[in-house]
MMTF fields as JSON, N, C-alpha, C and O atoms, coordinates in Angstrom:
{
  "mmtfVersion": "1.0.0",
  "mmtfProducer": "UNKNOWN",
  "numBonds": 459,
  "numAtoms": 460,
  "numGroups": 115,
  "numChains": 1,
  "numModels": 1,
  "chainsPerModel": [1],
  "groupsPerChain": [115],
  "chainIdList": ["A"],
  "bondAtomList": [4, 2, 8, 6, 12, 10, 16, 14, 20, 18, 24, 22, 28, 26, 32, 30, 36, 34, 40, 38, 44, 42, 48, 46, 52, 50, 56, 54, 60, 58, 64, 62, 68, 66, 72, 70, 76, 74, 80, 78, 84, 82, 88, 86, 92, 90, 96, 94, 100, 98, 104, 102, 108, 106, 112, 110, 116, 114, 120, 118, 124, 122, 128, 126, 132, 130, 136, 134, 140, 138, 144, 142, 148, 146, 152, 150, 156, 154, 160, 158, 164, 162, 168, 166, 172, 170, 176, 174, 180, 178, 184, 182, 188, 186, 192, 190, 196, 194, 200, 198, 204, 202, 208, 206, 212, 210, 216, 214, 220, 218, 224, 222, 228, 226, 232, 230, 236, 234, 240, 238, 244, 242, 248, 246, 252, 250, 256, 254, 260, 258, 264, 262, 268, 266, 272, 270, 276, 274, 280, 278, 284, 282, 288, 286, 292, 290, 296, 294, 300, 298, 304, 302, 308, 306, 312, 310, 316, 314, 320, 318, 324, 322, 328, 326, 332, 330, 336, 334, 340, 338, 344, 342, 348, 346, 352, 350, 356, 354, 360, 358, 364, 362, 368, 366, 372, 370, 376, 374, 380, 378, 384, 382, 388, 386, 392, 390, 396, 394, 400, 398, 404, 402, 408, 406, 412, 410, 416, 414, 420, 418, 424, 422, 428, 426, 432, 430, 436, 434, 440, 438, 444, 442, 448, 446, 452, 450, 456, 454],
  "bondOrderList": [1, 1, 1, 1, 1, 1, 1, 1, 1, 1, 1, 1, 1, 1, 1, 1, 1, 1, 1, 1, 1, 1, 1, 1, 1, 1, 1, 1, 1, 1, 1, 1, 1, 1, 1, 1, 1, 1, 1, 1, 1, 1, 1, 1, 1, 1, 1, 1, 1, 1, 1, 1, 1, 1, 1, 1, 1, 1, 1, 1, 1, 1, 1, 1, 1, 1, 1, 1, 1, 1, 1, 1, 1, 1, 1, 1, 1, 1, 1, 1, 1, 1, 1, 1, 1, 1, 1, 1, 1, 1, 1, 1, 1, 1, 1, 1, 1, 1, 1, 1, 1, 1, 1, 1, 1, 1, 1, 1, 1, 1, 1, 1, 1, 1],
  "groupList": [{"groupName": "UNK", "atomNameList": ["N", "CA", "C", "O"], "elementList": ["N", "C", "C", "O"], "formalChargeList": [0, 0, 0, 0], "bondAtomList": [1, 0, 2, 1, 3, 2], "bondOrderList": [1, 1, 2], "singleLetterCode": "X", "chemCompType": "L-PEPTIDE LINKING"}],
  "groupTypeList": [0, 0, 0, 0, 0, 0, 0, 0, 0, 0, 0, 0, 0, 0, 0, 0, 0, 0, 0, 0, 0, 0, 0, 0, 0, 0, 0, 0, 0, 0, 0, 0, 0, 0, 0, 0, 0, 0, 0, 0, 0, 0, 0, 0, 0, 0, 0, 0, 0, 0, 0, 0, 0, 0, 0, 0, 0, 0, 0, 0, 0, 0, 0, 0, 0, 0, 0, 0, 0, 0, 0, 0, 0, 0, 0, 0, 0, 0, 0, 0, 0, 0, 0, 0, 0, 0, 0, 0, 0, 0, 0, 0, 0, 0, 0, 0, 0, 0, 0, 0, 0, 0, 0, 0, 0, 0, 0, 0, 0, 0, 0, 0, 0, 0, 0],
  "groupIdList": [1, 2, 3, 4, 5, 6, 7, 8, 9, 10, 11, 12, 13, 14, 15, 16, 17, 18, 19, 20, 21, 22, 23, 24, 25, 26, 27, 28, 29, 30, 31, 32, 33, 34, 35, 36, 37, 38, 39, 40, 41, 42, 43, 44, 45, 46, 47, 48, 49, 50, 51, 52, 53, 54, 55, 56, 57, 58, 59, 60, 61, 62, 63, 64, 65, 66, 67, 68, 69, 70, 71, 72, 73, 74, 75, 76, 77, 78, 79, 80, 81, 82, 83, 84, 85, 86, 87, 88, 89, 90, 91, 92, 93, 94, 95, 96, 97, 98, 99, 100, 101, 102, 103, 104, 105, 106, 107, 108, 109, 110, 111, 112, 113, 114, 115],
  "secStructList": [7, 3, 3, 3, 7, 7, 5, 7, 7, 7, 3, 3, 3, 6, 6, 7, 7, 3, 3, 3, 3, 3, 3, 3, 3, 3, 1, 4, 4, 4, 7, 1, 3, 3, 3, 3, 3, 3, 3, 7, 1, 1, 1, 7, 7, 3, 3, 3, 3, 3, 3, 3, 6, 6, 7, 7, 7, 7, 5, 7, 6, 6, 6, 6, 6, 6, 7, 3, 3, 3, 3, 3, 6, 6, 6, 6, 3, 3, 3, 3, 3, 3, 7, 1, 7, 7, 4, 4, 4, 7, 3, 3, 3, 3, 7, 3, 3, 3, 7, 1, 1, 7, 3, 3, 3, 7, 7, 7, 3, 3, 3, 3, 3, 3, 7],
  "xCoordList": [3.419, 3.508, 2.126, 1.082, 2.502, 0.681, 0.965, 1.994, 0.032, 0.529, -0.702, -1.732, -0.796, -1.932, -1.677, -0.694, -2.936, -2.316, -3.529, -4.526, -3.172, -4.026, -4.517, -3.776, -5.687, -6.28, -6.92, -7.111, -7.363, -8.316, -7.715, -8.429, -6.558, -6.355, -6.275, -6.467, -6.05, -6.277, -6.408, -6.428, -6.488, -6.791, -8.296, -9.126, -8.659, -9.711, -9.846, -8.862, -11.158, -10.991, -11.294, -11.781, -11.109, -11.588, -12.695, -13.176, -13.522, -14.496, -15.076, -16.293, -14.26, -14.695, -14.51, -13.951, -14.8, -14.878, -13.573, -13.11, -13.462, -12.476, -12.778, -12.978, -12.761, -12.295, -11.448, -11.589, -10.331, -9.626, -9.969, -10.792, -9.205, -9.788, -8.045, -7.113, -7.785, -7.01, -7.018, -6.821, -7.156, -6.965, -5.939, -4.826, -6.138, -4.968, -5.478, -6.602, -3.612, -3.718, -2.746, -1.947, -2.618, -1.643, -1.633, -2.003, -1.443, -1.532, -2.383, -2.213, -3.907, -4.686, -5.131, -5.481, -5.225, -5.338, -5.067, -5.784, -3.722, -3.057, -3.022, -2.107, -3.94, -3.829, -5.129, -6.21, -4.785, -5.658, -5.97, -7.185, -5.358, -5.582, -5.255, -4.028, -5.961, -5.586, -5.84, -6.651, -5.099, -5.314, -5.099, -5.298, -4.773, -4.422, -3.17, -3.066, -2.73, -1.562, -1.258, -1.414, -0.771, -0.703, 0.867, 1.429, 1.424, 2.71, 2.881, 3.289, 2.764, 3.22, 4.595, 5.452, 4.452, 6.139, 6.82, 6.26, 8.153, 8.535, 8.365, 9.128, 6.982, 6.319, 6.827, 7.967, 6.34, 6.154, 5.155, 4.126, 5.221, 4.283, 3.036, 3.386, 1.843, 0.666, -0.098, -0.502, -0.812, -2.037, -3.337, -3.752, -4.033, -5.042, -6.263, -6.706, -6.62, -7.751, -7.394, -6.394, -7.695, -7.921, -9.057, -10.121, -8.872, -9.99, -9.289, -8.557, -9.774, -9.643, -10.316, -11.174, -9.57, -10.614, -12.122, -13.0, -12.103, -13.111, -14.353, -15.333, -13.879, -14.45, -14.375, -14.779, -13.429, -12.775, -12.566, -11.989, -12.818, -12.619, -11.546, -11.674, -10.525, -9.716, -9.166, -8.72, -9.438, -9.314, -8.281, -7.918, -7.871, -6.77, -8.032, -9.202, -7.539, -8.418, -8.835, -9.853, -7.987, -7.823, -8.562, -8.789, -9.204, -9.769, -11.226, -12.193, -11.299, -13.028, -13.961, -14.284, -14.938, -16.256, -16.184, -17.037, -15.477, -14.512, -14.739, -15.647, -13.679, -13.328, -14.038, -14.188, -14.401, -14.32, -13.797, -13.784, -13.423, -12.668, -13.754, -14.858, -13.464, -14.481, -13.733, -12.558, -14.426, -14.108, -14.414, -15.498, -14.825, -15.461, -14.699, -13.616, -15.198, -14.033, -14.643, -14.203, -15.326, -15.552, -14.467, -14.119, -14.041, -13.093, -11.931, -10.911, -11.742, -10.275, -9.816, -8.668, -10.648, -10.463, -11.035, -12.214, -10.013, -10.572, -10.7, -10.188, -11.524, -11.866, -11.668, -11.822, -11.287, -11.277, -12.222, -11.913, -13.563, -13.995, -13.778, -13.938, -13.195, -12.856, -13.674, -13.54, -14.452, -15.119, -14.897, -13.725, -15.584, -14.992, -13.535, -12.98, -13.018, -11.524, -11.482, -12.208, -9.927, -8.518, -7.769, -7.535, -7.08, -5.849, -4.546, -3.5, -4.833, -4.213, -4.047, -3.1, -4.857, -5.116, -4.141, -4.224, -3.515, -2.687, -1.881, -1.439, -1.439, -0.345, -0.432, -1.365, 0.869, 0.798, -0.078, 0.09, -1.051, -1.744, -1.441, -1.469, -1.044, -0.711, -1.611, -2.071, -1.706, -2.055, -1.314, -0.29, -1.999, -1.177, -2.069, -3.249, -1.352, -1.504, -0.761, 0.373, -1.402, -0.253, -1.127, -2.322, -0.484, -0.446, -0.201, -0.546, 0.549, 1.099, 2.254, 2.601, 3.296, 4.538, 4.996, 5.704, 4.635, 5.173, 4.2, 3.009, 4.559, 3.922, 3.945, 5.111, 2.858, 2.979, 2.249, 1.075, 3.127, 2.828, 2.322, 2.775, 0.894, 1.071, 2.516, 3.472, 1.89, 2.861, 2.585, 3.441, 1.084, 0.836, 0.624, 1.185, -0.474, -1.399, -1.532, -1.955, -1.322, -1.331, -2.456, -3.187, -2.898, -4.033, -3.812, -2.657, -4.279, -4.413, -5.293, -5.95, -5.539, -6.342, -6.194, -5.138, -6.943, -6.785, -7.797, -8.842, -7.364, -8.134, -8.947, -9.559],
  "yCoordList": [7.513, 6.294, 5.719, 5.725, 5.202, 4.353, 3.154, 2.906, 2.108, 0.569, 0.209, 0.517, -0.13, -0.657, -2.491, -3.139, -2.876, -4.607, -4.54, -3.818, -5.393, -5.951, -6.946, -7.671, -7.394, -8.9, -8.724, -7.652, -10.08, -10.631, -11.113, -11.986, -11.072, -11.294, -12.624, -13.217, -13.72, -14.817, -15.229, -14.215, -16.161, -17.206, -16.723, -17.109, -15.978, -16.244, -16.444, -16.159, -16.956, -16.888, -15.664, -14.831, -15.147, -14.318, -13.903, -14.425, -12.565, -12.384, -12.447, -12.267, -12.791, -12.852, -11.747, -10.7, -11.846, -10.784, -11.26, -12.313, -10.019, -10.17, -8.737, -7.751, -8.853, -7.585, -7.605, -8.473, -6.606, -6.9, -5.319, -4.429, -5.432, -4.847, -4.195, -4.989, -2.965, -2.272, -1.773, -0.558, -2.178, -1.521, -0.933, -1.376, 0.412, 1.194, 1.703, 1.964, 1.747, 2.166, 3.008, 3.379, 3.415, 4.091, 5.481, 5.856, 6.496, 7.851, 8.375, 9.374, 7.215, 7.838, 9.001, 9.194, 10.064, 11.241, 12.176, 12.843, 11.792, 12.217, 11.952, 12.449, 11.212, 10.884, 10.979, 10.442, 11.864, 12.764, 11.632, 11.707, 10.238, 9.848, 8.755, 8.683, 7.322, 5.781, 5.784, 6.453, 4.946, 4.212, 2.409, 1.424, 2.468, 0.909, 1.013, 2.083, 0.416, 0.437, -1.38, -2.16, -1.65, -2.745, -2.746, -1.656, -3.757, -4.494, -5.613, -6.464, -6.044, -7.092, -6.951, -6.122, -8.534, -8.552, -8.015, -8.095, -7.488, -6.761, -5.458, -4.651, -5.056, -3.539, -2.275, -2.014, -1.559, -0.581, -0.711, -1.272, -0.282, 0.255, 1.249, 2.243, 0.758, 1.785, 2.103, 1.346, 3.344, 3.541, 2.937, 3.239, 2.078, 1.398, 2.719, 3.325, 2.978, 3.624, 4.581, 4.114, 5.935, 6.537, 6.558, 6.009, 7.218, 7.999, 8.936, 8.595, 10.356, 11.474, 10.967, 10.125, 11.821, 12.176, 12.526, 12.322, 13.19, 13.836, 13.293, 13.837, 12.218, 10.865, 10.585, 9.586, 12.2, 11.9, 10.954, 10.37, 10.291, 8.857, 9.554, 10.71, 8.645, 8.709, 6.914, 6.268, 6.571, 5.494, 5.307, 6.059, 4.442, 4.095, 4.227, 4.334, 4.199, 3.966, 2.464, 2.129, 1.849, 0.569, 0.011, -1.111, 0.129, -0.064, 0.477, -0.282, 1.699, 2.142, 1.856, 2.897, 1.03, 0.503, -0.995, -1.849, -1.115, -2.318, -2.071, -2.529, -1.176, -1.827, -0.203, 0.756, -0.601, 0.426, 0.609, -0.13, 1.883, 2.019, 2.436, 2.823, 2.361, 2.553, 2.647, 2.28, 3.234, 3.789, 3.573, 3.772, 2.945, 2.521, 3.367, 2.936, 4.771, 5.374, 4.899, 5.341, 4.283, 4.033, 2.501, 2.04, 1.867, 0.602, 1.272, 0.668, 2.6, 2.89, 1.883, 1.439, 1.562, 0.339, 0.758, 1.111, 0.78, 1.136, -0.39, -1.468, -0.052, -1.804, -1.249, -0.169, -2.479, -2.586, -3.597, -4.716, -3.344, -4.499, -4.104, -3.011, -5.563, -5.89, -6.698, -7.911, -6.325, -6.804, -7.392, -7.176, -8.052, -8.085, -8.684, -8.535, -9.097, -9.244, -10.248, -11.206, -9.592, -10.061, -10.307, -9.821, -11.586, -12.175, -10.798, -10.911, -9.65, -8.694, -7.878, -7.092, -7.898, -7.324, -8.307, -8.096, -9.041, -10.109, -9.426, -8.472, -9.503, -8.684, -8.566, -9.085, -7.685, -7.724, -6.543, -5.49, -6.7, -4.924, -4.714, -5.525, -3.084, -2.454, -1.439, -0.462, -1.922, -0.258, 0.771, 0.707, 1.91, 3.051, 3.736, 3.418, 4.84, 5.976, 7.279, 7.339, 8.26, 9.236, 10.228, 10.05, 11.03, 12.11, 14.253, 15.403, 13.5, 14.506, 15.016, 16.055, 13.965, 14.695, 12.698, 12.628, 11.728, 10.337, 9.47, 9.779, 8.508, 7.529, 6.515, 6.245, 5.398, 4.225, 3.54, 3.779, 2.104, 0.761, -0.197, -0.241, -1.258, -2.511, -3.358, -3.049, -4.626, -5.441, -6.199, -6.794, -6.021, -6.691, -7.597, -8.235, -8.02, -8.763, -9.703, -8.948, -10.684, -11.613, -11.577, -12.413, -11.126, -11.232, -12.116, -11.868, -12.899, -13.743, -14.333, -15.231, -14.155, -13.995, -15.195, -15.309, -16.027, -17.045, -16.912, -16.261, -17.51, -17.113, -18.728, -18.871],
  "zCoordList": [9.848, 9.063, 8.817, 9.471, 7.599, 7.222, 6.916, 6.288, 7.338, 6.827, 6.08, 6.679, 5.397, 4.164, 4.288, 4.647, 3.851, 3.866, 2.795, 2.802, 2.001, 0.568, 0.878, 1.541, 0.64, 0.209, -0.894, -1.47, -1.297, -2.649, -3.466, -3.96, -4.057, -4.965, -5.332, -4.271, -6.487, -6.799, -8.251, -8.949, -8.851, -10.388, -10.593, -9.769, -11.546, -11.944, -13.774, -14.457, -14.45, -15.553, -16.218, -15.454, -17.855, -18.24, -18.684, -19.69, -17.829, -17.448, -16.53, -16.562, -15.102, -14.371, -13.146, -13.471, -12.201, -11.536, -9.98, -9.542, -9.682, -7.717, -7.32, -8.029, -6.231, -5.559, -4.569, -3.708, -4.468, -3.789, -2.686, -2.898, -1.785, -0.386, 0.122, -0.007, 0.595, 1.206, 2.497, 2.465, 3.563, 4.704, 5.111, 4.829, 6.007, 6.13, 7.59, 8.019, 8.427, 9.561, 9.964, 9.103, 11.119, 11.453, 11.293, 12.405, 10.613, 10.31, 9.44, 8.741, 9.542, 8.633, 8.327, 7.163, 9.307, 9.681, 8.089, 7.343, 8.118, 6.975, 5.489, 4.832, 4.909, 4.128, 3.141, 3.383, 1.832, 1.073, 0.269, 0.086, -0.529, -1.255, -1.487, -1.431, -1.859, -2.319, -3.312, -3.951, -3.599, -5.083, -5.512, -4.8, -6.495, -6.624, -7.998, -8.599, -8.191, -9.202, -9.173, -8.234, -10.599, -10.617, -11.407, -11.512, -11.853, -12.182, -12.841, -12.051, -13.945, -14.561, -14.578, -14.27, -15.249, -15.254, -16.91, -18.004, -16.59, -17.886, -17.819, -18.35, -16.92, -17.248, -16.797, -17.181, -16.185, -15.547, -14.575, -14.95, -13.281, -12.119, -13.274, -13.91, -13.291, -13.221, -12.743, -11.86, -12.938, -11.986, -12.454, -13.573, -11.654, -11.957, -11.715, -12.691, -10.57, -9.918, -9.011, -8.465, -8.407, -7.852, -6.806, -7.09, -5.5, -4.978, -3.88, -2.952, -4.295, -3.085, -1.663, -1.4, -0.918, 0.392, 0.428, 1.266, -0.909, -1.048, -2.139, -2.648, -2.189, -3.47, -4.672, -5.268, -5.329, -6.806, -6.992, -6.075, -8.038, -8.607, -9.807, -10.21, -10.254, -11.942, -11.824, -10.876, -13.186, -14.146, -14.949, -15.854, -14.665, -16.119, -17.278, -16.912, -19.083, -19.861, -20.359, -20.963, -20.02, -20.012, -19.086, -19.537, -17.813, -16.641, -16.957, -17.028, -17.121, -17.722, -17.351, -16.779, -17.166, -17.281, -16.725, -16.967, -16.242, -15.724, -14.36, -13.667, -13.978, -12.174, -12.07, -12.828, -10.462, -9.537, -7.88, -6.895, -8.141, -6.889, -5.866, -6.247, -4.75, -3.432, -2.338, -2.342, -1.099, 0.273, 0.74, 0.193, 2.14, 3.581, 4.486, 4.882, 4.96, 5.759, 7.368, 8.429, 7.275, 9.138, 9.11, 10.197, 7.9, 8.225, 7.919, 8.249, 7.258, 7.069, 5.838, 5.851, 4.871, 3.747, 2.527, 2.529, 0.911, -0.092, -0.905, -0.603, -1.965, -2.577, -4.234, -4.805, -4.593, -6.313, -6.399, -5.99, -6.967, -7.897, -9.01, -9.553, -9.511, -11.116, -11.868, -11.702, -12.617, -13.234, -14.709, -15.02, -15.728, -16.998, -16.936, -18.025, -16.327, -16.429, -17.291, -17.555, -17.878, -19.486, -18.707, -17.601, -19.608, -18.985, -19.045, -18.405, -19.85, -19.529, -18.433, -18.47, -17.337, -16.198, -15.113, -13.903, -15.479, -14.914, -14.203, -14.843, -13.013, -12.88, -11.045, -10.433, -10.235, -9.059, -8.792, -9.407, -7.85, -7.616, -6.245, -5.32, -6.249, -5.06, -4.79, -5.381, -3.819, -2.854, -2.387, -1.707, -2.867, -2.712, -1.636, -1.485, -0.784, -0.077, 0.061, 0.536, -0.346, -0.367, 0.821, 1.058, 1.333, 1.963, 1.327, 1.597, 0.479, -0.233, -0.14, -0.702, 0.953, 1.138, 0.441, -0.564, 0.929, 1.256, 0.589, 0.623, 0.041, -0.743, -0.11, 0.18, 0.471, 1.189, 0.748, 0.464, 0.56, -0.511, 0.634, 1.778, -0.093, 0.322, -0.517, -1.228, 0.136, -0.034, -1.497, -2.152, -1.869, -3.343, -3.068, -2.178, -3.92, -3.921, -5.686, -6.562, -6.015, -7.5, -8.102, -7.57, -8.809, -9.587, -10.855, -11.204, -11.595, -12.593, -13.524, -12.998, -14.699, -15.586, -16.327, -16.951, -16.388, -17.452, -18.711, -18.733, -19.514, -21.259, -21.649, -22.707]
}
């Protein structure tokens, strides 16, 4: 089992910046890959950001030049800074962990974009 817990998230205006922060415990051992995925309402679950074990980075296209994903493996913690942010980026963001057999969610975190 892996437990992830999210922080950062919060009101900011557009253009402005957050980062939000993922720590993960428990069966880290196992686990090839985080990410971040976010959720508005109405939507669909997407994938925001990637990163391998091995430091592959992948991007939404929408995300681009914008956010980046990052690793601290001595805290066991991946980070999104968001930069540039649209009130379109509004939405719940999750942390993901996969292993490759099991998918394990934070609990989500509010992000909010004002114009």
């Amino acid at each position: 089992q892996v437990q992830l817990v999210e922080s950062g998230g919060g009101l900011v205006q557009a253009g402005g910046s957050l980062r939000l922060s993922c720590a993960a415990s428990g069966s880290i051992f196992s686990i090839n890959a985080m990410g971040w995925y976010r959720q508005a309402p109405g939507k669909q679950r997407e994938l925001v950001a990637a990163i391998t074990s091995g430091g592959s980075t992948n991007y939404a296209d929408s995300v681009k030049g914008r956010f980046t994903i990052s690793r601290d493996n001595a805290k066991n913690t991946v980070y999104l800074q968001m930069n540039s942010l649209k009130p379109e980026d509004t939405a719940v963001y999750y942390c993901n962990a996969t292993d490759g057999l099991f998918d394990y969610w934070g609990q989500g975190t509010q992000v909010t974009v004002s114009s």
